[in-house]
mmCIF file of C-alpha atoms in Angstrom:
data_model
loop_
_atom_site.group_PDB
_atom_site.id
_atom_site.type_symbol
_atom_site.label_atom_id
_atom_site.label_comp_id
_atom_site.label_asym_id
_atom_site.label_seq_id
_atom_site.Cartn_x
_atom_site.Cartn_y
_atom_site.Cartn_z
ATOM 1 C CA UNK A 1054 107.095 299.587 36.555
ATOM 2 C CA UNK A 1055 108.476 297.271 38.624
ATOM 3 C CA UNK A 1056 112.181 297.335 39.467
ATOM 4 C CA UNK A 1057 114.591 295.497 37.346
ATOM 5 C CA UNK A 1058 115.059 292.024 38.426
ATOM 6 C CA UNK A 1059 118.412 290.196 38.367
ATOM 7 C CA UNK A 1060 118.260 286.976 37.513
ATOM 8 C CA UNK A 1061 119.409 285.765 41.268
ATOM 9 C CA UNK A 1062 116.289 287.348 42.479
ATOM 10 C CA UNK A 1063 114.865 284.186 41.559
ATOM 11 C CA UNK A 1064 110.862 283.254 41.531
ATOM 12 C CA UNK A 1065 108.682 286.171 42.949
ATOM 13 C CA UNK A 1066 110.990 288.445 40.675
ATOM 14 C CA UNK A 1067 110.271 286.533 37.477
ATOM 15 C CA UNK A 1068 106.754 286.419 38.253
ATOM 16 C CA UNK A 1069 105.998 289.693 39.080
ATOM 17 C CA UNK A 1070 108.371 290.704 35.760
ATOM 18 C CA UNK A 1071 105.931 287.906 33.738
ATOM 19 C CA UNK A 1072 102.644 289.472 35.534
ATOM 20 C CA UNK A 1073 103.928 293.149 34.545
ATOM 21 C CA UNK A 1074 104.618 291.635 31.000
ATOM 22 C CA UNK A 1075 101.462 290.176 30.456
ATOM 23 C CA UNK A 1076 99.937 293.642 31.601
ATOM 24 C CA UNK A 1077 101.669 295.495 28.388
ATOM 25 C CA UNK A 1078 104.750 296.799 30.247
ATOM 26 C CA UNK A 1079 106.840 296.180 27.202
ATOM 27 C CA UNK A 1080 109.996 296.984 29.282
ATOM 28 C CA UNK A 1081 109.544 294.484 31.814
ATOM 29 C CA UNK A 1082 109.261 292.033 29.556
ATOM 30 C CA UNK A 1083 112.654 292.685 27.548
ATOM 31 C CA UNK A 1084 114.375 292.389 31.094
ATOM 32 C CA UNK A 1085 112.250 289.344 31.733
ATOM 33 C CA UNK A 1086 113.359 287.619 28.916
ATOM 34 C CA UNK A 1087 116.903 288.974 29.273
ATOM 35 C CA UNK A 1088 116.780 287.599 33.137
ATOM 36 C CA UNK A 1089 115.503 284.521 31.956
ATOM 37 C CA UNK A 1090 118.229 283.040 30.133
ATOM 38 C CA UNK A 1091 120.716 282.454 32.697
ATOM 39 C CA UNK A 1092 117.560 280.221 34.370
ATOM 40 C CA UNK A 1093 116.842 278.296 31.167
ATOM 41 C CA UNK A 1094 120.527 277.886 30.564
ATOM 42 C CA UNK A 1095 120.897 276.166 33.760
ATOM 43 C CA UNK A 1096 118.262 274.001 33.275
ATOM 44 C CA UNK A 1097 119.476 272.800 30.085
ATOM 45 C CA UNK A 1098 122.603 272.175 31.395
ATOM 46 C CA UNK A 1099 120.948 269.771 34.349
ATOM 47 C CA UNK A 1100 119.415 268.050 31.833
ATOM 48 C CA UNK A 1101 122.422 267.339 29.622
ATOM 49 C CA UNK A 1102 122.454 269.716 26.886
ATOM 50 C CA UNK A 1103 126.045 271.528 25.994
ATOM 51 C CA UNK A 1104 127.432 273.295 22.961
ATOM 52 C CA UNK A 1105 125.552 274.871 20.373
ATOM 53 C CA UNK A 1106 122.233 272.953 21.406
ATOM 54 C CA UNK A 1107 122.141 274.746 24.686
ATOM 55 C CA UNK A 1108 121.641 278.330 22.916
ATOM 56 C CA UNK A 1109 119.176 276.601 20.848
ATOM 57 C CA UNK A 1110 117.693 275.430 24.003
ATOM 58 C CA UNK A 1111 117.461 278.782 25.221
ATOM 59 C CA UNK A 1112 116.494 280.221 22.100
ATOM 60 C CA UNK A 1113 113.397 277.718 21.660
ATOM 61 C CA UNK A 1114 112.464 278.283 24.793
ATOM 62 C CA UNK A 1115 112.330 282.301 25.038
ATOM 63 C CA UNK A 1116 110.005 282.057 21.654
ATOM 64 C CA UNK A 1117 107.575 279.313 23.159
ATOM 65 C CA UNK A 1118 107.547 281.286 26.774
ATOM 66 C CA UNK A 1119 106.722 284.424 23.752
ATOM 67 C CA UNK A 1120 104.067 282.567 22.417
ATOM 68 C CA UNK A 1121 102.484 281.047 25.404
ATOM 69 C CA UNK A 1122 102.841 283.906 27.626
ATOM 70 C CA UNK A 1123 99.144 284.710 28.054
ATOM 71 C CA UNK A 1124 98.760 281.022 29.396
ATOM 72 C CA UNK A 1125 100.631 281.623 32.452
ATOM 73 C CA UNK A 1126 98.631 281.862 35.566
ATOM 74 C CA UNK A 1127 100.360 284.471 37.790
ATOM 75 C CA UNK A 1128 98.761 282.841 41.043
ATOM 76 C CA UNK A 1129 101.031 279.640 40.338
ATOM 77 C CA UNK A 1130 104.886 279.380 40.500
ATOM 78 C CA UNK A 1131 106.261 280.461 37.583
ATOM 79 C CA UNK A 1132 109.862 278.130 37.506
ATOM 80 C CA UNK A 1133 107.276 275.013 37.088
ATOM 81 C CA UNK A 1134 105.825 276.834 34.562
ATOM 82 C CA UNK A 1135 109.169 277.873 33.012
ATOM 83 C CA UNK A 1136 110.765 274.626 34.117
ATOM 84 C CA UNK A 1137 108.155 272.642 31.506
ATOM 85 C CA UNK A 1138 109.028 274.443 28.671
ATOM 86 C CA UNK A 1139 112.824 274.262 29.211
ATOM 87 C CA UNK A 1140 112.772 270.606 29.870
ATOM 88 C CA UNK A 1141 110.714 269.964 26.955
ATOM 89 C CA UNK A 1142 113.173 272.188 24.209
ATOM 90 C CA UNK A 1143 115.487 270.495 26.099
ATOM 91 C CA UNK A 1144 114.698 267.162 24.884
ATOM 92 C CA UNK A 1145 113.732 268.187 21.569
ATOM 93 C CA UNK A 1146 117.592 268.788 21.452
ATOM 94 C CA UNK A 1147 118.879 265.748 22.175
ATOM 95 C CA UNK A 1148 116.827 263.926 20.381
ATOM 96 C CA UNK A 1149 117.660 266.001 17.130
ATOM 97 C CA UNK A 1150 121.628 265.985 18.591
ATOM 98 C CA UNK A 1151 120.604 262.263 18.393
ATOM 99 C CA UNK A 1152 119.558 262.151 14.811
ATOM 100 C CA UNK A 1153 122.546 264.547 13.256
ATOM 101 C CA UNK A 1154 125.010 262.972 11.419
ATOM 102 C CA UNK A 1155 128.702 262.879 13.414
ATOM 103 C CA UNK A 1156 131.542 264.415 11.680
ATOM 104 C CA UNK A 1157 134.178 261.833 11.880
ATOM 105 C CA UNK A 1158 138.027 263.673 11.472
ATOM 106 C CA UNK A 1159 140.464 260.637 12.652
ATOM 107 C CA UNK A 1160 141.976 259.507 9.037
ATOM 108 C CA UNK A 1161 142.230 256.019 10.091
ATOM 109 C CA UNK A 1162 138.751 255.998 10.759
ATOM 110 C CA UNK A 1163 137.577 256.150 6.798
ATOM 111 C CA UNK A 1164 139.144 253.356 6.082
ATOM 112 C CA UNK A 1165 138.478 250.674 8.770
ATOM 113 C CA UNK A 1166 134.759 251.907 8.157
ATOM 114 C CA UNK A 1167 132.194 250.247 5.996
ATOM 115 C CA UNK A 1168 130.374 252.756 3.748
ATOM 116 C CA UNK A 1169 127.091 253.244 5.500
ATOM 117 C CA UNK A 1170 125.382 253.272 1.934
ATOM 118 C CA UNK A 1171 124.001 250.430 -0.102
ATOM 119 C CA UNK A 1172 126.979 247.940 -1.095
ATOM 120 C CA UNK A 1173 127.871 247.926 -4.975
ATOM 121 C CA UNK A 1174 125.542 246.789 -7.525
ATOM 122 C CA UNK A 1175 122.680 247.185 -5.609
ATOM 123 C CA UNK A 1176 121.139 249.489 -8.171
ATOM 124 C CA UNK A 1177 121.939 246.928 -10.524
ATOM 125 C CA UNK A 1178 119.913 243.872 -8.126
ATOM 126 C CA UNK A 1179 116.639 246.127 -7.689
ATOM 127 C CA UNK A 1180 116.405 247.232 -11.463
ATOM 128 C CA UNK A 1181 117.018 243.072 -12.268
ATOM 129 C CA UNK A 1182 114.435 242.495 -9.723
ATOM 130 C CA UNK A 1183 111.791 244.998 -11.281
ATOM 131 C CA UNK A 1184 112.378 243.799 -14.933
ATOM 132 C CA UNK A 1185 111.327 240.030 -13.425
ATOM 133 C CA UNK A 1186 108.521 241.067 -11.595
ATOM 134 C CA UNK A 1187 107.571 243.091 -14.933
ATOM 135 C CA UNK A 1188 108.104 240.458 -17.162
ATOM 136 C CA UNK A 1189 105.955 237.809 -14.920
ATOM 137 C CA UNK A 1190 103.517 240.036 -14.340
ATOM 138 C CA UNK A 1191 103.208 240.585 -18.731
ATOM 139 C CA UNK A 1192 103.110 237.096 -18.589
ATOM 140 C CA UNK A 1193 99.865 236.542 -16.338
ATOM 141 C CA UNK A 1194 96.425 236.063 -18.089
ATOM 142 C CA UNK A 1195 94.377 239.541 -18.922
ATOM 143 C CA UNK A 1196 92.127 239.172 -15.895
ATOM 144 C CA UNK A 1197 95.023 238.473 -13.503
ATOM 145 C CA UNK A 1198 97.108 241.161 -14.660
ATOM 146 C CA UNK A 1199 94.150 243.513 -14.491
ATOM 147 C CA UNK A 1200 93.974 242.611 -10.981
ATOM 148 C CA UNK A 1201 97.274 242.955 -10.024
ATOM 149 C CA UNK A 1202 97.874 246.407 -11.923
ATOM 150 C CA UNK A 1203 94.667 248.089 -10.344
ATOM 151 C CA UNK A 1204 94.872 246.583 -6.362
ATOM 152 C CA UNK A 1205 99.333 245.606 -5.928
ATOM 153 C CA UNK A 1206 100.889 248.415 -8.151
ATOM 154 C CA UNK A 1207 97.973 251.496 -8.462
ATOM 155 C CA UNK A 1208 96.587 250.485 -5.001
ATOM 156 C CA UNK A 1209 93.727 250.815 -5.731
ATOM 157 C CA UNK A 1210 90.636 249.082 -3.086
ATOM 158 C CA UNK A 1211 88.733 246.920 -4.042
ATOM 159 C CA UNK A 1212 86.198 248.980 -4.971
ATOM 160 C CA UNK A 1213 87.574 251.272 -6.762
ATOM 161 C CA UNK A 1214 88.992 248.558 -9.286
ATOM 162 C CA UNK A 1215 85.783 247.066 -9.743
ATOM 163 C CA UNK A 1216 84.463 250.555 -10.777
ATOM 164 C CA UNK A 1217 87.092 251.090 -13.011
ATOM 165 C CA UNK A 1218 87.351 247.289 -14.450
ATOM 166 C CA UNK A 1219 83.739 246.623 -14.592
ATOM 167 C CA UNK A 1220 84.154 243.566 -13.128
ATOM 168 C CA UNK A 1221 82.508 242.106 -9.788
ATOM 169 C CA UNK A 1222 84.944 242.340 -6.415
ATOM 170 C CA UNK A 1223 84.934 238.511 -6.333
ATOM 171 C CA UNK A 1224 86.095 238.056 -9.605
ATOM 172 C CA UNK A 1225 88.975 240.662 -9.296
ATOM 173 C CA UNK A 1226 90.250 239.192 -5.858
ATOM 174 C CA UNK A 1227 89.896 235.381 -7.214
ATOM 175 C CA UNK A 1228 92.034 236.904 -9.916
ATOM 176 C CA UNK A 1229 94.174 238.609 -7.799
ATOM 177 C CA UNK A 1230 95.058 235.947 -5.456
ATOM 178 C CA UNK A 1231 95.567 233.406 -8.066
ATOM 179 C CA UNK A 1232 97.879 235.957 -9.835
ATOM 180 C CA UNK A 1233 100.312 236.104 -6.956
ATOM 181 C CA UNK A 1234 100.298 232.121 -6.585
ATOM 182 C CA UNK A 1235 101.585 232.606 -10.787
ATOM 183 C CA UNK A 1236 103.822 235.321 -9.870
ATOM 184 C CA UNK A 1237 105.838 233.694 -6.771
ATOM 185 C CA UNK A 1238 105.914 230.480 -8.652
ATOM 186 C CA UNK A 1239 107.365 232.428 -11.627
ATOM 187 C CA UNK A 1240 109.675 234.578 -9.359
ATOM 188 C CA UNK A 1241 111.070 231.740 -7.750
ATOM 189 C CA UNK A 1242 111.606 229.549 -10.529
ATOM 190 C CA UNK A 1243 113.487 232.755 -12.223
ATOM 191 C CA UNK A 1244 115.598 233.051 -8.795
ATOM 192 C CA UNK A 1245 116.807 228.931 -9.023
ATOM 193 C CA UNK A 1246 117.697 229.689 -12.608
ATOM 194 C CA UNK A 1247 119.843 232.380 -12.178
ATOM 195 C CA UNK A 1248 123.592 232.321 -11.099
ATOM 196 C CA UNK A 1249 123.240 234.443 -8.267
#
């Protein structure tokens, strides 16, 4: 069993402890993981990881080491292998942090910043548009309405719509394009006639 290594003992002792862990030495493996913590932490800080994310990167890196320990080749240097894993986990943490919403504690900020949500009446506009599209589709001739419903609304392929309706792909395609032209005309005229 190898002697207990310290975090400052460096590359050789970490590589030896990892090799002992690969050979089934549970005590060496626990000590190896403890010795890796400050090394991983320093690597993550060097990448710009701070605060709570630093602990997350250390834990994620240790988990990755645990899962990938069999892939380490003892004939190669250990620290570059560890650095590659820590680097990837640090990047993952920074990406995650950049997507995490930030808490605002300044009361004035609530008064000076616009809401991120949709503007007032947004849902009404969407419902009105849907209603206009539904009405315009309902006024199409049956062949055009059928083509729009199957190809655009149900997102079937021409082949699937042809099998379902018993019509040729060419006929469906012609009706689909005519329906689009009619819908554009109907929706643009209804938009011009509105007060909005």
